[in-house]
Coordinates of C-alpha atoms (C1' of nucleotides) in Angstrom, one line a residue:
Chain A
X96 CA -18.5 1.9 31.3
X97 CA -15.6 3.7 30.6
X98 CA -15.3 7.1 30.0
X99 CA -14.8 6.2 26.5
X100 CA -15.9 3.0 25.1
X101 CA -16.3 4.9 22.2
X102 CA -12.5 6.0 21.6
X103 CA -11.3 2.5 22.1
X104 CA -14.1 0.5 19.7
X105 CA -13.2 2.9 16.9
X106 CA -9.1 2.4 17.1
X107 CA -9.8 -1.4 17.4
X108 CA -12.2 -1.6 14.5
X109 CA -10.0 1.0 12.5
X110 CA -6.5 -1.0 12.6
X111 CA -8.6 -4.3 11.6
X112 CA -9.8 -2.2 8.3
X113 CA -6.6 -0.7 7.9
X114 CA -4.7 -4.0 7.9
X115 CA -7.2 -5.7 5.7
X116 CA -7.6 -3.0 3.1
X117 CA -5.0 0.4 3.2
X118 CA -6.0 3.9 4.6
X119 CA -7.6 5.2 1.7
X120 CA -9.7 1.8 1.0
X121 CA -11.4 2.2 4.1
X122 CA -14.1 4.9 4.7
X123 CA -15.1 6.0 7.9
X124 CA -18.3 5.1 7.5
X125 CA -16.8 1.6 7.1
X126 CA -15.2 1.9 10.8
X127 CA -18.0 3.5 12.0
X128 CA -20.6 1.1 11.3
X129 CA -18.2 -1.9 11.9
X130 CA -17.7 -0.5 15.2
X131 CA -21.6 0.8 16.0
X132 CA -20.6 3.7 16.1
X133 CA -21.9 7.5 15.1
X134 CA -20.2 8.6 11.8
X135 CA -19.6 11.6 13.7
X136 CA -17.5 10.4 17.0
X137 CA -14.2 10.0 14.9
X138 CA -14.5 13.5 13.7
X139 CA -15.4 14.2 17.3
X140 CA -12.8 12.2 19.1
X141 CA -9.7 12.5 16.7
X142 CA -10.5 15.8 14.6
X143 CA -9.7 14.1 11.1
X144 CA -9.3 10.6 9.6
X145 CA -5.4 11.5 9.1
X146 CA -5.4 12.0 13.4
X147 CA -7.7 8.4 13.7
X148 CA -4.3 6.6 11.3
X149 CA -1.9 8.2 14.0
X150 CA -3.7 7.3 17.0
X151 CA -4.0 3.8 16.0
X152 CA -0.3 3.7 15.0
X153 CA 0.7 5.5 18.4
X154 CA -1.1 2.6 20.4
X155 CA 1.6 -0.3 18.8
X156 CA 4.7 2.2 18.6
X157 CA 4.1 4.0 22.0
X158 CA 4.3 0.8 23.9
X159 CA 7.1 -0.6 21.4
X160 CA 9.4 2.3 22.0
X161 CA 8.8 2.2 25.3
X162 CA 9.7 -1.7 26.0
X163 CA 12.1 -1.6 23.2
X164 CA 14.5 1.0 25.5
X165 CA 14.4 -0.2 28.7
X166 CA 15.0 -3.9 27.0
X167 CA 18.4 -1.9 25.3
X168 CA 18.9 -0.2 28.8
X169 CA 19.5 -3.8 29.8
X170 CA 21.6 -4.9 27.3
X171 CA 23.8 -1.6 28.0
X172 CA 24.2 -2.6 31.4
X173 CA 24.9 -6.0 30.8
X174 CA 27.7 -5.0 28.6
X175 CA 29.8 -2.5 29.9
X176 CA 32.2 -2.0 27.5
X177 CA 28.9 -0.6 24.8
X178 CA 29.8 -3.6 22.6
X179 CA 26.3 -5.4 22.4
X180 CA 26.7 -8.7 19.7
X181 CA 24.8 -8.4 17.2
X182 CA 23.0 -11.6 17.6
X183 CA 21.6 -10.3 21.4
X184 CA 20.5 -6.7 19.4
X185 CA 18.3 -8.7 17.0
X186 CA 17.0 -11.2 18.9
X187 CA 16.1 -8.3 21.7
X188 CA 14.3 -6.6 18.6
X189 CA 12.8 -9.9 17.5
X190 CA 11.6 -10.2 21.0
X191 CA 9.7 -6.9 21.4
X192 CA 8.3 -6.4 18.3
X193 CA 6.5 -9.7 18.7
X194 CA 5.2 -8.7 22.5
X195 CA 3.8 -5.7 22.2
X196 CA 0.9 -7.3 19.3
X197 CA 0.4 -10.2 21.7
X198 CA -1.5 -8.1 23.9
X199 CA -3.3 -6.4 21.3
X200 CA -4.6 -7.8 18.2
X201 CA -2.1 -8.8 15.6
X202 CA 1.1 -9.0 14.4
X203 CA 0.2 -9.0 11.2
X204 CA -2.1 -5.8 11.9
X205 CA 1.3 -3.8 13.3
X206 CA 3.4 -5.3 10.2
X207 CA 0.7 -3.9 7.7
X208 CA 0.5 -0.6 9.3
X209 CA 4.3 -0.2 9.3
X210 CA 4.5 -1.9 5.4
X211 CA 2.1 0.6 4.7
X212 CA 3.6 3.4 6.5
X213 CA 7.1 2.8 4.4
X214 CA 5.2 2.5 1.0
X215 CA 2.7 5.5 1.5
X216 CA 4.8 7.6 -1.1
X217 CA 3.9 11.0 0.3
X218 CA 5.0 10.5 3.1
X219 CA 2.9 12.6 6.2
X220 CA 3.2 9.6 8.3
X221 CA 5.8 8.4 7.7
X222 CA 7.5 11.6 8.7
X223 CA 5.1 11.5 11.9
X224 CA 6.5 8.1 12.8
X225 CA 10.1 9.8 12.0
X226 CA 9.6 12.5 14.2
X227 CA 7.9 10.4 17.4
X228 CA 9.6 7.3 17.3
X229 CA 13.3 8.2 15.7
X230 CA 15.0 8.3 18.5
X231 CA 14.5 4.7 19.4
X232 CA 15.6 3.4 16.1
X233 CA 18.4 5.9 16.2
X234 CA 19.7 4.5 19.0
X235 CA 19.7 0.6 17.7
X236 CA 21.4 1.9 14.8
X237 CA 24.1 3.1 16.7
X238 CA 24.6 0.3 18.7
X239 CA 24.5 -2.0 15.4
X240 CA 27.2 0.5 14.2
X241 CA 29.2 -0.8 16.8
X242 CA 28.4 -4.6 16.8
X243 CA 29.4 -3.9 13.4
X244 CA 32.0 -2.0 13.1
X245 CA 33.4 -3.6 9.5
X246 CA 30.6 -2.2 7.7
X247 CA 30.7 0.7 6.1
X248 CA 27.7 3.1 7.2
X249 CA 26.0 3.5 4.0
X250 CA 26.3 -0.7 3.6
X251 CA 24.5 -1.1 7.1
X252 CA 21.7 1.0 6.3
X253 CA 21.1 -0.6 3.6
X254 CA 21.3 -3.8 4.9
X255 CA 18.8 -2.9 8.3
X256 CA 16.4 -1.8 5.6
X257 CA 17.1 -5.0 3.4
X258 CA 15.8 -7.0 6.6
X259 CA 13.1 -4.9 7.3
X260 CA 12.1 -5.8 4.3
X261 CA 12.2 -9.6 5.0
X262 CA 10.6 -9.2 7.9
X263 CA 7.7 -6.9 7.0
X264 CA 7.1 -8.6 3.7
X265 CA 6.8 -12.2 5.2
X266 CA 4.7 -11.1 8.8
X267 CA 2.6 -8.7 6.5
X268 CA 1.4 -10.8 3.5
X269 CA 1.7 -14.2 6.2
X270 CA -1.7 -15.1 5.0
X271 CA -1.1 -15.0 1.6
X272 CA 2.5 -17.3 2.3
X273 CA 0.5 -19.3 4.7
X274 CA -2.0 -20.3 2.0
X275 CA 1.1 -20.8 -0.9
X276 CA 2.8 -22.7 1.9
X277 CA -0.2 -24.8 2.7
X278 CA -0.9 -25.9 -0.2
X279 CA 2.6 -26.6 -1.6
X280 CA 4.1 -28.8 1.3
X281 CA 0.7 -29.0 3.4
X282 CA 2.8 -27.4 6.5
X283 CA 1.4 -25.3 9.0
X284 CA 3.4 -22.3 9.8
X285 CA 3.5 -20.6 13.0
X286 CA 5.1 -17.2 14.0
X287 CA 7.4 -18.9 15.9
X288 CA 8.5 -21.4 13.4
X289 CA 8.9 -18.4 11.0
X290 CA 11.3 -16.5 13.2
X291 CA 13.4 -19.6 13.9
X292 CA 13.4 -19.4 10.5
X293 CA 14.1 -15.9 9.9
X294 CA 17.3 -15.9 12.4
X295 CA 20.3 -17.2 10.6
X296 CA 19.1 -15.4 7.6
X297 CA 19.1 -12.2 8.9
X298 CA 22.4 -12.8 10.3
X299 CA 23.8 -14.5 7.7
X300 CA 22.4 -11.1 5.8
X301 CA 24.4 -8.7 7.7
X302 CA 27.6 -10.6 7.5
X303 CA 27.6 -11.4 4.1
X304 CA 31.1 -10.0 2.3
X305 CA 30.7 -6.5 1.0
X306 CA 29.8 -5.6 -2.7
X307 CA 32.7 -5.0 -5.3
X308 CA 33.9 -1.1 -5.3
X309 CA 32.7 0.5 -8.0
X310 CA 35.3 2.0 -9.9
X311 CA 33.8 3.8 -12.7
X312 CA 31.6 6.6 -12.4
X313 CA 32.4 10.1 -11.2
X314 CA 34.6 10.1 -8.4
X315 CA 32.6 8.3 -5.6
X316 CA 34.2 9.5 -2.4
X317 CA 31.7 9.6 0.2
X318 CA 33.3 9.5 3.2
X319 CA 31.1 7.6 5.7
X320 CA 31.0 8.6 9.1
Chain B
X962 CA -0.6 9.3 -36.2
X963 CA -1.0 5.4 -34.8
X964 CA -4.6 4.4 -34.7
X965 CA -4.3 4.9 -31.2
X966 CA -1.9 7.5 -29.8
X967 CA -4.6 8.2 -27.1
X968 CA -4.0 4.7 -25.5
X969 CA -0.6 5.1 -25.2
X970 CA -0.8 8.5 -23.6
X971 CA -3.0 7.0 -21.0
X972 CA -1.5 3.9 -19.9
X973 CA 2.3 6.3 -19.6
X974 CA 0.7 8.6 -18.1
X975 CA -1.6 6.2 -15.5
X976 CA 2.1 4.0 -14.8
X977 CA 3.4 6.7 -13.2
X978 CA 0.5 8.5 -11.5
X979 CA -0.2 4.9 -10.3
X980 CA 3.6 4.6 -9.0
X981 CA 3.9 8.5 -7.4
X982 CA 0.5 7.7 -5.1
X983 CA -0.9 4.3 -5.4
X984 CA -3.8 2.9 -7.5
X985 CA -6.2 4.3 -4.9
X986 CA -5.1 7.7 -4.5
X987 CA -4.9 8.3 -8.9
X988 CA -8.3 9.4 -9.9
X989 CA -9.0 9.2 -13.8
X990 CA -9.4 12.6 -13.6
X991 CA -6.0 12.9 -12.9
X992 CA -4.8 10.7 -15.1
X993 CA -6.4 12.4 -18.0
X994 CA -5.8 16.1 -17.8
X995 CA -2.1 15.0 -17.0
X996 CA -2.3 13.2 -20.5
X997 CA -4.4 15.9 -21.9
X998 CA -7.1 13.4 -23.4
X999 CA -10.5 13.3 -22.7
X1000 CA -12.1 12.2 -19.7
X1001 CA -14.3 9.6 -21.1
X1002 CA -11.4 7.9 -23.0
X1003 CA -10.6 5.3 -20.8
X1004 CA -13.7 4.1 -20.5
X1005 CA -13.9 3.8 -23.3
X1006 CA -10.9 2.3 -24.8
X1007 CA -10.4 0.0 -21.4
X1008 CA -14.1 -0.3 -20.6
X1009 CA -13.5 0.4 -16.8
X1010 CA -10.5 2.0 -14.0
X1011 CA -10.3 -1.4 -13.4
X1012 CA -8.9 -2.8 -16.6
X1013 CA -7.0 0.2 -16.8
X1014 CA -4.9 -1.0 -14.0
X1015 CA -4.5 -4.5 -15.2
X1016 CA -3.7 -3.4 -18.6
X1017 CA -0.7 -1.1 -17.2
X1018 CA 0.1 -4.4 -15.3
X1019 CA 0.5 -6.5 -18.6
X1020 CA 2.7 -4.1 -20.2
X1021 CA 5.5 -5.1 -17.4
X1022 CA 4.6 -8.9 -16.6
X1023 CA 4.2 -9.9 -20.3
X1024 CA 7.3 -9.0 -21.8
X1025 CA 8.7 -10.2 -18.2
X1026 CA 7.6 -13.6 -18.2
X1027 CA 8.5 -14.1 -22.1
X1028 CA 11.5 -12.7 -21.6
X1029 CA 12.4 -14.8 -18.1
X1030 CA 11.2 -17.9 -20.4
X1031 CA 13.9 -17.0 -22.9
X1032 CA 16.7 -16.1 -20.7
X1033 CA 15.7 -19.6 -18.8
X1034 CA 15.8 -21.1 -22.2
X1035 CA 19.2 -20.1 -22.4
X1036 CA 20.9 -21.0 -19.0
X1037 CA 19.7 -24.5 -19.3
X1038 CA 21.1 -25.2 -22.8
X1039 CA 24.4 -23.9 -21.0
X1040 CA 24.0 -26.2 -18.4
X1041 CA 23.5 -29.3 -20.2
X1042 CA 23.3 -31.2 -16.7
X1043 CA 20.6 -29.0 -15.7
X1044 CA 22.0 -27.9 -12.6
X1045 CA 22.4 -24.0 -13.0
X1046 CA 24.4 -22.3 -10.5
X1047 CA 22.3 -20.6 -7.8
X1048 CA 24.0 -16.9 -8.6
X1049 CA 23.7 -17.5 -11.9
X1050 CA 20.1 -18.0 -11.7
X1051 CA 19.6 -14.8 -9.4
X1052 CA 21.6 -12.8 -12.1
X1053 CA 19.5 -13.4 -14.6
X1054 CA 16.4 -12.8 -13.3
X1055 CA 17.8 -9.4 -11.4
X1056 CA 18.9 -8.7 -15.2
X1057 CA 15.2 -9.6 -16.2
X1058 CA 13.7 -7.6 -13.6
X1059 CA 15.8 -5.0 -14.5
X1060 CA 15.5 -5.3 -18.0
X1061 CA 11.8 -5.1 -18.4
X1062 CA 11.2 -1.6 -16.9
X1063 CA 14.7 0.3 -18.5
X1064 CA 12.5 0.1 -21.7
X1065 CA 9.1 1.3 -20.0
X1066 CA 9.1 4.0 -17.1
X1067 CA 9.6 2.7 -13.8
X1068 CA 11.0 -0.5 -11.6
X1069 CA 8.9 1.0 -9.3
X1070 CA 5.5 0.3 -10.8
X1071 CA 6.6 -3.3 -11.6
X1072 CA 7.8 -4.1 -7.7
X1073 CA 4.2 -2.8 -6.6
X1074 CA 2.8 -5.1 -9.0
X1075 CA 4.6 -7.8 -7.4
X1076 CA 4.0 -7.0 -4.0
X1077 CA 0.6 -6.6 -4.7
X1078 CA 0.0 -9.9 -5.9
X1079 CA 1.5 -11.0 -2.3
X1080 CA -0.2 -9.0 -0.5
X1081 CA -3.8 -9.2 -1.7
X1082 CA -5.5 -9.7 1.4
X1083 CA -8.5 -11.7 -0.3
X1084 CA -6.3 -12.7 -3.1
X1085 CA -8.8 -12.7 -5.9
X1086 CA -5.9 -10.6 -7.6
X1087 CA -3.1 -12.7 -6.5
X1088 CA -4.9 -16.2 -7.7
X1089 CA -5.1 -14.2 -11.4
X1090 CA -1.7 -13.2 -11.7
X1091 CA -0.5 -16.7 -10.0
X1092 CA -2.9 -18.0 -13.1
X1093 CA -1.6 -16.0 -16.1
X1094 CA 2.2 -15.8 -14.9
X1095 CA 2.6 -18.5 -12.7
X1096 CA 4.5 -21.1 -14.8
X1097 CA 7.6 -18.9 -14.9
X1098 CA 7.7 -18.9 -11.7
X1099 CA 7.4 -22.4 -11.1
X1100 CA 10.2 -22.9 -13.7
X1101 CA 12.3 -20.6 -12.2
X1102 CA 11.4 -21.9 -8.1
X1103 CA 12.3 -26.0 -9.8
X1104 CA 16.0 -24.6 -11.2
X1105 CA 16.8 -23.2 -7.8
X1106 CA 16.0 -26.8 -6.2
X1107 CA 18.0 -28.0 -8.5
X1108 CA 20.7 -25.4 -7.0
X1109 CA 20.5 -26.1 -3.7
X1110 CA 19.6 -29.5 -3.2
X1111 CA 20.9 -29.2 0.4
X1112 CA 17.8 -27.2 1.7
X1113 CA 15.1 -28.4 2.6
X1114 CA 12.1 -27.5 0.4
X1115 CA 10.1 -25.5 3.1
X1116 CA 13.3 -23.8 4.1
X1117 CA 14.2 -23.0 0.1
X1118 CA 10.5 -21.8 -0.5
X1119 CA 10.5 -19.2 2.7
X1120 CA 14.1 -17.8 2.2
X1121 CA 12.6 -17.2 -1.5
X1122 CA 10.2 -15.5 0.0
X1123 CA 12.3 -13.7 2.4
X1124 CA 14.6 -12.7 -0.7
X1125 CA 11.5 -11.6 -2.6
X1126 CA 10.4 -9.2 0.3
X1127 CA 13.5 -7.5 0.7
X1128 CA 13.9 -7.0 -2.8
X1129 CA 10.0 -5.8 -3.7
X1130 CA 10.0 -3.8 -0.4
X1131 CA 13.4 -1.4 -1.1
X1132 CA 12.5 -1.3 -4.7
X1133 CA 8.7 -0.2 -4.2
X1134 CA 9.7 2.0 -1.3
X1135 CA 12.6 3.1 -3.0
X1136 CA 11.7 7.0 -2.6
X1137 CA 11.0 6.8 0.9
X1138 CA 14.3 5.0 1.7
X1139 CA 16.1 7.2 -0.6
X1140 CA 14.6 10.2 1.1
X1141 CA 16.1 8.7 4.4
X1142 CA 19.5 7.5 2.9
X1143 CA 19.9 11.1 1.3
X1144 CA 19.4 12.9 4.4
X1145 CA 21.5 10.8 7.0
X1146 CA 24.5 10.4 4.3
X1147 CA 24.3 12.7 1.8
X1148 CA 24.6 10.3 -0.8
X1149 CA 22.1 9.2 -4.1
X1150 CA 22.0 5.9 -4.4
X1151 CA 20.6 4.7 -7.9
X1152 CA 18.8 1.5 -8.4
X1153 CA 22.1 -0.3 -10.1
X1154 CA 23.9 0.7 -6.9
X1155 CA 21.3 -1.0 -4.5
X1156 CA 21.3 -4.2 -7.0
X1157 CA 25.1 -3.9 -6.5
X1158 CA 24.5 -4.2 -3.2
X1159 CA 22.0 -6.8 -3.0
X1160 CA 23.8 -9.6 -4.8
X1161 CA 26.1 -10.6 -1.9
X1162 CA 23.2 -10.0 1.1
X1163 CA 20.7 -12.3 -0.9
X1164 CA 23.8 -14.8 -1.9
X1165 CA 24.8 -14.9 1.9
X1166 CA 21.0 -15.2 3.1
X1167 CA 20.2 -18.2 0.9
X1168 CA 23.5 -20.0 1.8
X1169 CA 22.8 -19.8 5.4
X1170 CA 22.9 -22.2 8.0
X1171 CA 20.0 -24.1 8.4
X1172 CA 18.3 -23.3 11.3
X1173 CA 17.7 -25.3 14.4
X1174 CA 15.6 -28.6 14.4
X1175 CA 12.3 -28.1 17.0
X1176 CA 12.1 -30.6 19.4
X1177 CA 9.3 -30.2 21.8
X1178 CA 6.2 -28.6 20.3
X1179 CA 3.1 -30.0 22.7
X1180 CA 5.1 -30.4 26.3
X1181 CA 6.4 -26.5 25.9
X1182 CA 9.5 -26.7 28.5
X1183 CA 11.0 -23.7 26.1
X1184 CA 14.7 -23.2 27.6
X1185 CA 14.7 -19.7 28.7
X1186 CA 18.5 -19.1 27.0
Chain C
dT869 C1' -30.5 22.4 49.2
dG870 C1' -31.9 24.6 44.9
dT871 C1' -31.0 27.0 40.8
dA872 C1' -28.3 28.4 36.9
dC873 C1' -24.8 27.6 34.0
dA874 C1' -20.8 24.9 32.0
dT875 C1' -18.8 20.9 30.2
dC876 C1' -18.8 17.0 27.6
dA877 C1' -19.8 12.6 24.9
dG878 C1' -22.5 11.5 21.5
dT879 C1' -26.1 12.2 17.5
dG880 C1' -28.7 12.9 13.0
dA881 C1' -28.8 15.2 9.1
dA882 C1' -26.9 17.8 5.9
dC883 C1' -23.0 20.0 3.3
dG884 C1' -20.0 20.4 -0.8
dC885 C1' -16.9 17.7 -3.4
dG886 C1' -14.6 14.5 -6.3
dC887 C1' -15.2 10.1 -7.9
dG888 C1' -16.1 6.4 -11.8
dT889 C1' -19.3 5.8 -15.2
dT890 C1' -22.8 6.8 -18.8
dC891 C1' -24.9 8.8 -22.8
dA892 C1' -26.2 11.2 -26.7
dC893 C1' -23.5 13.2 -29.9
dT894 C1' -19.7 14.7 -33.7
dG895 C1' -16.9 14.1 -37.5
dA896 C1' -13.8 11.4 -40.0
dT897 C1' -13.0 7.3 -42.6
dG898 C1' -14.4 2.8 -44.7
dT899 C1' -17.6 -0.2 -47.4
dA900 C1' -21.5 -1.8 -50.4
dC901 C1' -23.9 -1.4 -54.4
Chain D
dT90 C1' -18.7 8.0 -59.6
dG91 C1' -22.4 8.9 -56.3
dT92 C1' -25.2 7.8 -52.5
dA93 C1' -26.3 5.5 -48.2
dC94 C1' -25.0 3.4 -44.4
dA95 C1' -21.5 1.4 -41.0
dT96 C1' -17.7 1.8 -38.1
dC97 C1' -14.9 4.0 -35.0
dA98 C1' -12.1 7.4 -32.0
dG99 C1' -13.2 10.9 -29.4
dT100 C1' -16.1 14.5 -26.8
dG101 C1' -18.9 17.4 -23.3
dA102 C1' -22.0 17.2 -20.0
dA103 C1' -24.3 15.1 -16.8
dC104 C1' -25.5 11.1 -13.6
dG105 C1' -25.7 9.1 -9.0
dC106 C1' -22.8 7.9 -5.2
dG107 C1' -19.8 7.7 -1.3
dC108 C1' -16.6 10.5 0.7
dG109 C1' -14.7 13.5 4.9
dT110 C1' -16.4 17.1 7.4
dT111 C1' -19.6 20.3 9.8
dC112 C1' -23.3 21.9 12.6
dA113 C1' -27.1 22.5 15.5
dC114 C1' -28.7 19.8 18.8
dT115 C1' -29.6 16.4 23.1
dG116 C1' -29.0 14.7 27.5
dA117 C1' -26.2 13.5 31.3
dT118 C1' -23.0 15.1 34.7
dG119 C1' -20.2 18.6 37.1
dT120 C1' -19.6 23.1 39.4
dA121 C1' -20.6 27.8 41.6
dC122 C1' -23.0 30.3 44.6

DNA sequence: TGTACATCAGTGAACGCGCGTTCACTGATGTAC
DNA sequence: TGTACATCAGTGAACGCGCGTTCACTGATGTAC
């Protein structure tokens, strides 16, 4: 046995919870007995119940930042002029978010927990993911700026977050969809189908022609950029 | 003095408690000192925390669903054919949406109501609200077939639902993605503004191509390119 | 090799606390005769 | 008009419960000399 069997049954029991019910829904004693484990050992093993949420977030986003660089390392090098289309940067997203939950245990888990990350008005972790992971979102940003260089700033933002949307939305609540879907046009959907799907939407998104100036108002002049 | 001010001070009060930290995280205790009425009152005017939240829920979805009726009513005498264009439709019900919560405190409320029909793991919640709102939504889902009688029904039903993530996700996590706009471009972006900017992305997105048939399924010889 | 101590994962029971809910009660107003 | 009772909004205090956390403890393993 491992030096701690313990460590790992409680993260794998806790992100099930999580995903099924929220953070504050579940109780550690919910975990804890799911898991067959002492009450105590979270306490023990993570210091608080806030710790236990980060730890089981760290284990998706420490291996998605991780694969999601060196996979933009390659694109880099692939084009040397720093002009990646923006096709290749979403499908390379596309591509790593959906390997780092085959290994462990959902998509829809990792989709939840970021849903609920975004949504969690107050905001500790989602200024914990800010601060740890940043940097690797930072740097797809910037490398949309470019593959996009028509859009203003403000209109790109906006328009990444629009997507994320989409995409967390339809992965999180798939069950829910799955079971509307089902019984609507008796179709079975699978993760694949939904991202073949998903692809000329999302692009069709980010190219659509930008929103009317507004005119009005005080005098608007934020300079993007 | 109405013959109940006290139920009025509760269920303002409870929207936006309910909106700042989740349904979860607002204790009654909260939610009555804030309105400075007496703990026991919403038991006993709503019977449980329960019916408390519903009842906050039916302030928004009734007057939305009669008012969507109405406004549908309306289009479809305009439209003697029957055939209402696709971005009229979506005007109106983003003029519905928007209309509903203008009078009342917050969009934000509203959106989480929505998502959390959705989202419902178990869906006990989500079967009620399909059950006492449902029919608008039908309505609305048969005059955008009528719109775009080019899609395919499953495709039309999942970029619906695409559409109906972004939207509910940047409108319920509108503080958190404000908090992030503000900082990385010093700019406040009000809820008209993000609508603004909606309209062509969700346009464009529904309009897209269709995606590509899938051939194979069962002999998987997936073409690595 | 034997003894003493340190480290560490894990445990069982309890702690204080805030939660939703309940209950006996008040006091104002309405109704019957 | 007077009396008795009913209805109803609202109240203050308490209830039992589940929560996250703490703490003294065990027993296995490692380390020093």
């Amino acid at each position: 046995m491992a030096q701690s069997d313990t460590v790992s049954r409680i993260l794998d029991t806790a992100e099930v919870l999580f995903a099924e019910r929220g953070f504050a829904e579940t109780s550690l004693r919910n975990i804890t007995s799911k898991a067959r484990v002492n009450l105590a050992a979270v306490n023990y093993h993570f210091g608080s119940k806030k710790a236990l949420i980060q730890a089981v977030f760290s284990r998706y986003l420490d291996p998605f930042s991780q694969r999601f660089h060196s996979a933009l390392d390659d694109l880099e090098a692939r084009y040397a002029d720093g002009v990646i289309p923006l096709e290749e940067l979403l499908e390379t997203m596309a591509t790593t978010v959906l390997a780092v939950p085959a290994e462990r245990n959902s998509l829809k888990v990792f989709m939840r927990l970021l849903g609920l990350a975004y949504s969690q008005a107050q905001g500790h972790l989602r200024r914990h993911i800010q601060a740890q992971y940043g940097d690797v979102f930072t740097r797809f940003t910037e490398l949309v700026r470019r593959a996009t260089p028509e859009l203003p700033d403000a209109e790109r933002f906006w328009r990444l977050h629009f997507m994320l949307g989409t995409v967390i939305f339809t992965l999180s609540g798939l069950d829910a969809l799955r079971d509307i879907a089902a019984k609507d046009y008796h179709e079975q959907v699978t993760v694949r189908d939904l991202v073949r799907r998903l692809r000329p939407v999302v692009v069709a998104a980010m190219n659509a022609p930008l929103p009317p100036e507004i005119e009005e108002e005080s005098h608007a002049n934020a300079h993007p950029g």
